[in-house]
XYZ file of C-alpha atoms in Angstrom:
577
model
C 28.289 -43.634 -1.470
C 27.695 -40.610 0.159
C 27.994 -37.123 -1.710
C 30.274 -34.342 -1.079
C 28.819 -31.047 -0.375
C 30.492 -28.615 -3.210
C 28.432 -25.354 -2.825
C 31.224 -24.026 -0.752
C 34.892 -24.153 -1.232
C 36.928 -26.125 1.349
C 33.795 -28.147 2.823
C 34.960 -31.692 3.425
C 31.928 -32.981 5.315
C 29.067 -35.046 3.648
C 25.392 -34.159 3.848
C 24.683 -36.862 6.310
C 27.059 -35.641 8.758
C 26.008 -31.698 8.372
C 22.274 -33.055 8.920
C 23.797 -34.882 12.026
C 25.767 -31.959 13.163
C 22.930 -29.545 12.565
C 20.532 -31.792 15.032
C 23.411 -31.754 17.638
C 23.550 -27.822 17.284
C 19.783 -27.213 17.624
C 19.774 -29.681 20.591
C 17.988 -28.127 23.877
C 20.611 -28.631 26.729
C 18.339 -27.203 29.293
C 16.262 -30.290 30.348
C 19.244 -32.372 30.427
C 21.187 -30.064 32.635
C 24.097 -29.251 30.550
C 22.900 -25.593 29.610
C 26.542 -24.369 30.921
C 28.537 -27.372 30.108
C 31.499 -26.992 28.036
C 31.831 -28.484 24.471
C 33.757 -31.983 25.482
C 30.806 -32.779 28.120
C 28.342 -31.688 25.414
C 29.888 -34.087 22.740
C 30.243 -37.126 24.972
C 26.623 -36.813 25.961
C 25.210 -36.381 22.504
C 27.255 -39.110 20.848
C 26.316 -41.717 23.936
C 22.722 -40.865 24.330
C 21.430 -38.960 21.468
C 23.108 -40.017 18.283
C 25.685 -42.907 18.489
C 26.069 -42.755 14.700
C 27.900 -39.575 15.137
C 31.729 -39.612 14.750
C 32.953 -37.169 17.913
C 36.453 -36.509 16.225
C 34.579 -35.292 12.875
C 31.970 -33.390 15.099
C 34.815 -31.544 16.862
C 36.495 -30.514 13.558
C 33.259 -29.248 12.488
C 32.988 -27.357 15.441
C 36.045 -25.990 15.066
C 35.681 -24.637 11.668
C 32.851 -22.656 13.169
C 34.992 -21.299 16.072
C 33.497 -23.253 18.644
C 36.129 -25.059 20.774
C 36.498 -26.021 24.458
C 37.680 -23.570 26.992
C 40.763 -25.678 27.652
C 41.927 -25.235 24.013
C 41.551 -21.313 24.363
C 44.750 -19.237 24.338
C 45.424 -16.767 27.242
C 44.750 -14.022 24.465
C 41.454 -15.718 23.194
C 40.250 -16.125 26.752
C 40.613 -12.325 27.551
C 38.984 -11.337 24.293
C 36.196 -13.771 25.368
C 35.891 -12.191 28.746
C 35.605 -8.776 27.251
C 32.888 -9.642 25.022
C 30.687 -11.646 27.572
C 31.138 -8.646 29.977
C 27.753 -6.891 31.069
C 28.226 -3.211 29.864
C 24.465 -2.566 30.406
C 24.767 -2.548 34.108
C 28.255 -1.633 34.110
C 28.650 1.619 36.691
C 29.143 4.652 34.667
C 29.591 3.133 31.206
C 26.214 4.896 29.856
C 27.864 8.400 30.616
C 30.469 7.244 28.070
C 27.884 7.145 25.183
C 27.403 10.441 25.171
C 30.307 11.302 22.953
C 28.968 8.270 20.741
C 25.882 10.041 19.620
C 27.146 13.622 19.875
C 27.790 13.969 16.100
C 24.989 15.152 13.770
C 25.454 12.651 10.995
C 23.884 9.046 11.561
C 26.204 6.476 10.183
C 25.738 3.319 11.314
C 28.900 1.792 10.832
C 30.660 4.964 12.879
C 28.052 4.305 15.692
C 29.058 0.482 15.829
C 32.681 1.396 15.644
C 32.518 4.013 18.416
C 30.507 1.959 20.894
C 32.971 -0.910 20.548
C 36.008 1.516 20.936
C 34.009 2.797 24.052
C 33.538 -0.712 25.646
C 37.179 -1.375 25.184
C 38.396 2.131 26.834
C 36.094 0.849 29.835
C 37.074 -2.611 30.202
C 40.748 -1.866 29.963
C 40.043 0.950 32.828
C 38.385 -0.896 35.043
C 38.520 -4.464 34.212
C 41.647 -5.758 33.179
C 44.200 -4.228 30.305
C 43.116 -4.380 26.933
C 44.810 -3.182 23.216
C 41.750 -2.524 21.198
C 44.016 -2.576 17.920
C 45.176 -6.297 18.814
C 41.791 -7.056 19.605
C 40.640 -6.096 16.072
C 43.285 -7.986 14.370
C 42.862 -10.897 16.490
C 39.112 -11.245 15.663
C 39.990 -10.820 12.191
C 42.445 -13.430 11.522
C 40.469 -15.887 13.700
C 37.194 -15.503 11.979
C 36.051 -18.997 10.899
C 35.854 -19.470 7.407
C 32.467 -20.348 5.670
C 33.162 -23.795 4.954
C 29.504 -25.099 5.512
C 26.718 -24.281 2.840
C 24.353 -23.938 5.696
C 26.478 -21.631 8.142
C 23.714 -19.290 8.214
C 21.587 -21.913 9.978
C 23.987 -22.273 12.842
C 25.027 -18.809 13.033
C 21.475 -18.008 14.728
C 21.014 -20.925 16.987
C 18.360 -21.176 19.684
C 21.106 -21.275 22.240
C 23.259 -18.511 20.898
C 20.201 -16.084 20.676
C 18.779 -17.360 24.218
C 21.961 -16.517 25.888
C 22.464 -13.092 23.912
C 18.982 -11.914 24.294
C 18.020 -12.913 27.717
C 21.199 -11.177 28.853
C 19.005 -8.282 27.771
C 17.065 -8.656 31.192
C 20.327 -6.986 32.904
C 19.292 -3.575 31.777
C 18.270 -1.534 34.887
C 15.993 1.095 33.271
C 13.866 -1.170 30.977
C 11.556 -4.099 31.721
C 11.713 -7.099 29.620
C 9.248 -9.507 28.766
C 10.587 -12.542 27.204
C 7.565 -14.335 25.590
C 10.084 -17.265 25.472
C 9.380 -17.642 29.449
C 5.881 -18.451 29.069
C 6.328 -21.514 26.893
C 7.749 -24.920 27.333
C 10.620 -25.352 24.653
C 10.755 -28.773 25.221
C 7.433 -29.444 24.088
C 6.668 -31.073 20.530
C 3.138 -29.959 20.751
C 2.109 -26.945 18.915
C 2.505 -23.717 20.993
C -1.020 -21.671 21.733
C -1.763 -18.450 23.576
C -4.257 -19.608 26.300
C -6.162 -17.436 28.469
C -3.937 -18.410 31.243
C -0.517 -17.701 29.319
C -2.054 -14.286 28.173
C -2.861 -13.422 31.523
C 0.715 -14.299 33.000
C 1.980 -12.017 30.211
C -0.274 -9.174 31.351
C 0.812 -9.507 34.949
C 4.647 -9.350 33.791
C 3.355 -6.352 31.671
C 1.877 -4.630 34.937
C 5.250 -4.498 36.483
C 6.585 -2.137 33.946
C 4.480 0.773 35.590
C 6.711 0.540 38.271
C 8.937 4.027 38.568
C 12.492 2.537 38.195
C 11.490 1.138 34.607
C 11.798 3.775 31.939
C 10.216 1.473 29.061
C 8.894 -1.918 28.304
C 10.643 -4.197 25.777
C 8.931 -7.424 24.248
C 11.245 -9.837 22.974
C 11.699 -13.733 22.345
C 14.555 -15.243 23.043
C 13.722 -18.853 21.916
C 12.772 -20.370 18.816
C 9.701 -22.401 18.421
C 8.664 -24.179 15.159
C 5.063 -24.612 14.018
C 3.962 -27.914 12.842
C 2.354 -26.689 9.502
C 5.175 -26.916 7.392
C 7.839 -24.375 5.978
C 8.292 -21.268 4.082
C 10.917 -21.141 1.349
C 12.225 -24.367 2.792
C 12.975 -23.087 6.121
C 11.278 -23.827 9.201
C 9.437 -20.762 10.818
C 10.573 -19.434 14.099
C 7.380 -18.208 16.142
C 7.264 -14.818 17.873
C 3.596 -14.810 18.678
C 1.755 -18.109 18.458
C -1.860 -18.547 17.745
C -4.780 -18.053 19.949
C -6.162 -21.070 21.677
C -8.270 -22.552 18.326
C -11.286 -24.464 20.428
C -14.561 -22.804 19.315
C -16.285 -23.436 23.032
C -13.097 -21.199 24.297
C -12.960 -18.701 21.457
C -14.769 -15.954 23.445
C -12.868 -16.402 26.572
C -9.679 -16.468 24.628
C -10.247 -13.352 22.907
C -11.161 -11.779 26.257
C -7.814 -12.481 27.579
C -6.205 -11.192 24.324
C -8.175 -7.734 24.965
C -7.090 -7.545 28.196
C -3.494 -7.752 27.493
C -3.910 -5.392 24.325
C -5.455 -2.770 26.646
C -2.754 -2.995 29.039
C -0.300 -2.447 26.704
C -1.825 0.607 25.021
C -2.405 1.903 28.610
C 1.243 1.600 29.572
C 2.060 3.207 25.912
C 0.255 6.155 26.845
C 2.955 7.068 29.581
C 5.846 4.870 28.714
C 7.433 3.572 25.359
C 6.708 -0.144 24.801
C 9.209 -1.441 22.021
C 8.396 -4.909 20.340
C 11.264 -6.764 18.730
C 9.155 -9.333 16.515
C 11.701 -11.522 15.425
C 9.340 -14.553 13.983
C 6.053 -15.383 12.838
C 3.085 -14.058 14.376
C -0.209 -15.455 13.880
C -3.185 -13.738 12.351
C -5.190 -14.071 15.478
C -2.480 -12.557 17.845
C -1.978 -9.551 15.602
C -3.942 -7.228 17.468
C -1.447 -8.090 20.688
C 1.511 -6.865 18.225
C -0.375 -3.800 16.912
C -0.815 -2.488 20.648
C 2.098 -0.308 20.633
C 3.206 2.123 18.138
C 7.036 0.806 18.022
C 7.069 -2.385 16.517
C 10.766 -3.562 15.012
C 10.772 -6.398 12.727
C 13.318 -8.618 11.414
C 13.898 -10.732 8.332
C 12.251 -13.872 10.348
C 8.940 -11.761 10.884
C 5.917 -12.935 9.023
C 2.362 -12.921 9.058
C -0.282 -14.680 7.002
C -3.556 -13.580 7.254
C -5.528 -15.676 4.714
C -8.415 -17.979 5.929
C -6.459 -21.357 5.347
C -5.447 -21.616 9.197
C -7.405 -22.673 11.748
C -7.242 -19.350 13.598
C -8.541 -17.633 10.708
C -11.649 -19.948 10.941
C -11.728 -19.242 14.526
C -11.075 -15.609 14.873
C -12.079 -13.901 11.339
C -11.938 -10.376 12.776
C -8.508 -10.263 14.194
C -6.859 -6.842 15.058
C -10.316 -5.331 13.193
C -9.582 -1.963 14.435
C -5.627 -1.659 12.969
C -6.838 -3.102 9.589
C -9.956 -0.541 9.681
C -7.542 2.338 10.328
C -4.365 1.969 8.481
C -1.939 4.772 9.176
C -2.254 7.624 7.067
C 1.360 8.163 6.679
C 1.500 4.909 5.051
C 1.636 4.432 1.282
C -2.129 3.074 2.046
C -4.887 3.272 -0.768
C -8.711 2.416 -0.120
C -9.279 -1.374 -0.567
C -5.680 -2.260 0.666
C -7.015 -4.027 3.900
C -9.647 -5.719 1.971
C -6.882 -6.896 -0.644
C -4.752 -8.179 2.362
C -7.508 -9.847 4.301
C -8.927 -11.672 1.040
C -5.521 -12.911 0.074
C -5.204 -16.753 1.022
C -1.363 -16.890 0.358
C -0.030 -13.557 1.031
C 2.670 -13.581 3.585
C 3.141 -10.467 5.209
C 6.927 -9.753 5.814
C 9.072 -6.637 7.218
C 8.747 -4.801 3.808
C 4.953 -5.145 3.704
C 4.628 -4.569 7.476
C 6.214 -1.262 7.165
C 4.281 -0.082 3.898
C 1.089 -0.642 5.760
C 2.678 1.657 8.407
C 2.752 -0.810 11.300
C 6.506 -1.747 11.285
C 8.807 1.110 12.604
C 12.147 -0.453 11.896
C 13.837 -3.394 10.439
C 16.849 -5.080 11.942
C 18.870 -8.061 10.645
C 18.361 -11.130 12.262
C 22.337 -12.033 12.156
C 22.746 -9.058 14.101
C 19.745 -8.968 16.202
C 21.584 -9.242 19.707
C 24.039 -6.681 19.351
C 21.344 -4.179 17.687
C 18.842 -4.842 20.411
C 21.722 -4.160 22.980
C 22.562 -0.798 21.852
C 18.559 0.133 21.161
C 17.868 -0.638 25.113
C 21.054 1.318 26.242
C 18.997 4.315 24.833
C 16.294 3.326 27.570
C 18.907 5.244 29.956
C 17.558 8.295 28.749
C 15.243 9.423 31.475
C 11.586 10.450 30.767
C 10.541 12.664 29.078
C 12.996 12.095 26.779
C 12.795 8.170 26.541
C 10.632 7.358 23.584
C 12.583 9.554 21.484
C 15.971 8.205 22.229
C 14.493 4.881 21.782
C 13.174 5.663 18.338
C 16.279 7.215 16.992
C 18.208 4.276 18.370
C 16.103 1.849 16.350
C 16.034 3.982 13.266
C 19.850 4.268 13.343
C 20.178 0.402 13.630
C 17.384 -0.174 11.027
C 18.297 -1.645 7.461
C 16.312 -1.394 4.163
C 13.735 -3.995 4.386
C 13.210 -4.808 0.940
C 10.602 -3.379 -1.692
C 6.809 -4.169 -0.393
C 4.755 -6.865 -2.809
C 1.530 -5.290 -1.888
C 2.530 -1.686 -3.521
C 2.990 -3.871 -6.815
C -0.808 -4.233 -6.884
C -2.237 -0.825 -6.344
C -3.807 -0.843 -9.781
C -5.671 -3.795 -8.966
C -6.522 -2.620 -5.490
C -7.756 0.740 -6.634
C -9.990 -1.083 -9.474
C -11.352 -4.147 -7.647
C -10.952 -4.013 -3.809
C -11.619 0.007 -3.371
C -15.337 -0.443 -4.217
C -15.536 -3.041 -1.226
C -14.136 -0.727 1.057
C -16.619 2.511 -0.221
C -19.304 -0.439 -0.031
C -20.414 0.299 -3.753
C -19.591 -3.526 -4.485
C -20.192 -6.610 -2.498
C -18.063 -9.924 -2.177
C -20.625 -11.494 -4.848
C -19.605 -8.505 -7.328
C -15.888 -9.063 -6.732
C -16.469 -12.814 -7.289
C -18.109 -12.337 -10.513
C -15.435 -9.711 -11.819
C -12.455 -12.199 -10.864
C -13.910 -14.934 -12.437
C -14.175 -12.954 -15.858
C -10.579 -11.676 -15.751
C -9.277 -15.197 -15.703
C -5.663 -14.535 -14.318
C -3.378 -16.276 -12.026
C -3.706 -13.888 -9.103
C -7.477 -13.863 -9.282
C -7.969 -17.315 -9.050
C -6.215 -17.630 -5.809
C -8.540 -14.864 -4.599
C -11.563 -17.123 -6.103
C -10.073 -20.027 -3.994
C -10.688 -17.963 -0.782
C -13.834 -16.105 -1.455
C -15.557 -17.930 -3.949
C -15.603 -21.955 -4.050
C -15.780 -22.340 -0.213
C -18.660 -21.363 1.653
C -16.962 -20.852 4.944
C -14.067 -18.738 3.304
C -16.672 -16.560 1.490
C -18.603 -16.133 4.808
C -15.121 -14.905 6.086
C -14.452 -12.919 3.243
C -18.025 -11.198 3.541
C -17.752 -10.408 7.456
C -14.180 -9.089 7.061
C -15.273 -6.586 4.168
C -18.454 -5.483 5.976
C -16.872 -5.161 9.389
C -13.641 -3.313 8.184
C -16.448 -0.644 6.426
C -18.486 -0.541 10.097
C -15.060 -0.188 12.057
C -13.640 2.723 9.971
C -16.171 5.083 11.624
C -15.617 3.424 14.877
C -13.553 4.426 18.062
C -11.296 1.632 19.308
C -13.634 0.504 22.150
C -16.544 0.010 19.863
C -14.297 -1.849 17.045
C -13.196 -4.171 20.182
C -16.882 -4.678 21.131
C -17.598 -5.453 17.633
C -14.784 -8.017 17.074
C -15.770 -9.731 20.523
C -19.257 -9.929 19.964
C -18.805 -11.230 16.461
C -16.258 -13.665 17.264
C -18.466 -14.947 20.099
C -21.367 -15.632 17.591
C -19.087 -16.779 15.001
C -18.118 -19.682 17.306
C -21.419 -20.814 17.830
C -22.055 -21.375 14.060
C -23.772 -18.253 13.134
C -22.770 -16.980 9.393
C -25.021 -14.185 8.490
C -23.100 -10.968 8.156
C -25.839 -8.808 9.358
C -26.608 -11.097 12.794
C -22.614 -10.986 13.162
C -22.203 -7.397 13.180
C -25.125 -6.580 15.276
C -24.120 -9.440 17.843
C -24.432 -8.365 21.353
C -21.933 -9.798 24.210
C -24.579 -10.444 27.206
C -22.510 -11.288 30.196
C -19.809 -9.245 29.124
C -21.278 -6.053 27.202
C -19.132 -3.292 26.601
C -21.219 -0.923 28.298
C -20.148 2.484 29.537
C -18.840 2.844 32.864
C -15.862 4.939 34.472
C -12.347 4.534 34.103
C -11.043 2.733 37.281
C -6.992 2.457 36.941
C -4.629 2.515 39.619
C -1.874 3.198 37.205
C -3.823 6.112 35.364
C -5.606 8.501 38.004
C -5.500 11.456 35.469
C -8.204 9.769 33.049
C -10.766 9.118 35.773
C -13.816 11.395 35.173
C -16.278 9.515 37.499
C -16.348 12.711 39.675
C -17.901 14.589 36.817
C -19.958 11.916 35.597
C -18.261 11.683 32.037
C -18.530 8.045 30.990
C -17.345 8.698 27.659
C -13.831 7.917 28.277
C -14.299 4.191 28.651
C -16.112 1.042 28.113
C -15.935 -1.942 30.089
C -17.040 -5.780 30.129
C -19.098 -5.454 33.457
C -18.498 -8.842 35.619
C -15.375 -9.804 33.571
C -13.679 -6.438 34.340
C -12.342 -5.360 30.973
C -11.504 -1.824 30.871
C -11.379 -0.449 27.335
C -10.108 3.258 26.902
C -12.705 5.100 25.057
C -12.278 7.853 22.462
C -11.058 11.322 22.996
C -13.801 13.991 23.227
C -11.840 16.037 20.475
C -11.845 12.838 18.424
C -15.578 12.418 18.765
C -15.862 16.186 17.703
C -13.681 15.592 14.440
C -15.907 12.752 13.575
C -18.996 14.887 13.519
C -17.622 17.799 11.816
C -14.011 17.335 10.247
C -14.258 20.958 8.830
C -13.753 22.545 12.128
C -10.218 21.225 12.321
C -9.061 22.053 8.576
C -6.719 24.706 9.768
C -4.829 22.304 12.075
C -2.053 19.988 10.645
C -3.323 16.747 12.302
C -0.873 14.717 10.506
C 2.167 16.704 12.398
C 0.146 16.416 15.885
C -0.058 12.446 14.897
C 3.971 12.171 15.032
C 4.038 13.339 18.190
C 1.716 11.235 19.710
C 2.476 8.148 22.113
C -0.191 6.130 20.409
C -2.861 6.298 18.018
C -5.946 5.051 20.101
């Protein structure tokens, strides 16, 4: 006998029915040519060709409880409000001018801002399209809000199809270039999705289009949801924002080079135009450097990064995002040894709260409200340069919610006692292992499983700790050279820390060269013979912006800059290179 779901009052559907209905709701309609089909046509196809055990009548009843009905069943009033909600306000002539009153008040009240924007849309639509009574619209929506009779309703509300439609519509914004990562992967593929050199090259070409004068900013999004094959977190499958780099040891060097090209292009663009990334899913640790190539990363409650050594990517790319880990934001609640603590923990899952505490995440959006929040943030990109960046940042601060407490900050005492000595070089990984064995605590046991028992994991811990120590005194280009050289040798089986950190990249050595970019001629110092600005990988054509001459002076003699508030200046920089 099938059991009834009793968690939510009013639910009359069995467990088996809900599971089948879930498979219907998550079904990809694009490959079968029904992306734009109505509900009745989709139901007929599904019960005929996909799951004949589903009762079409019961499925239709369940869809009604979710507020999903065929267009033929809608009243004239409901059809009017559907047309209003689906109207493209982002590209509507003159609508952006109406938003001046929305942000005119000094106070920042998210609820009030939402209400003003909705009223402005209703006023515009009623004036330019067809009559619409705003108060009647609100009353209708309140009266017809679907009741939560399904205990898994949160799983339906953010379906692939809904997210894909609502987010892809954002490409209609005239002043912002949108790079949708979902465009570069096959959503119907059952194989593990990976970032290959070819895919990263195509993404880079898309980024290059953002240099056009008509674009004020670049937004990196993903309108689709992929699922890793390696299980779940907290019982839920993991939506993927940035998948792993191609994990083939013989292609590790070429793959990392393609990643570096993409990272550099994003950083170069961010020098002149804002680049906002809406990270709405899992980011593999090997691709973290790509995500951190902009100063404006907005996460959601679906965001996560796992940086331990248990994944195949950590075994192939042990030093991913080396520069960023070595130079954690000084404005964050960062303590010496934090990077070592994070990178040596095999189980720590970095979510939005931890990401913000480390100084990487600048905003946090609720996944349930992601689409409307993104729309309002992107509307701010209509503010012309040089104010676009500031407008976007204010917009995502207004939209942001509290991401929750950081798990990393809880362990400040342990970080200061056991991991800060690794950062200073006063203790080695072997010393840490001896200490952790002696304290016999559960958290210490986890670290020992990573760095103490398995030889390959211990090698990863050792090279990460030593590389972090070296990279803290390096500029961006030199840190990339270290990451590329060490990864190349690592993929060939080298495990000696000294040899890995002194590795030379032969045919693509990051040697000094002049900066040659059609997109940024202001930094071209070839006429003066100044080659300190960039490094290049020779015949492979990778150009890496070098360190500012003033930054070089600061490294040599920090006391010369004591009278300058460097933290205040850093807040106004486009990106900390």
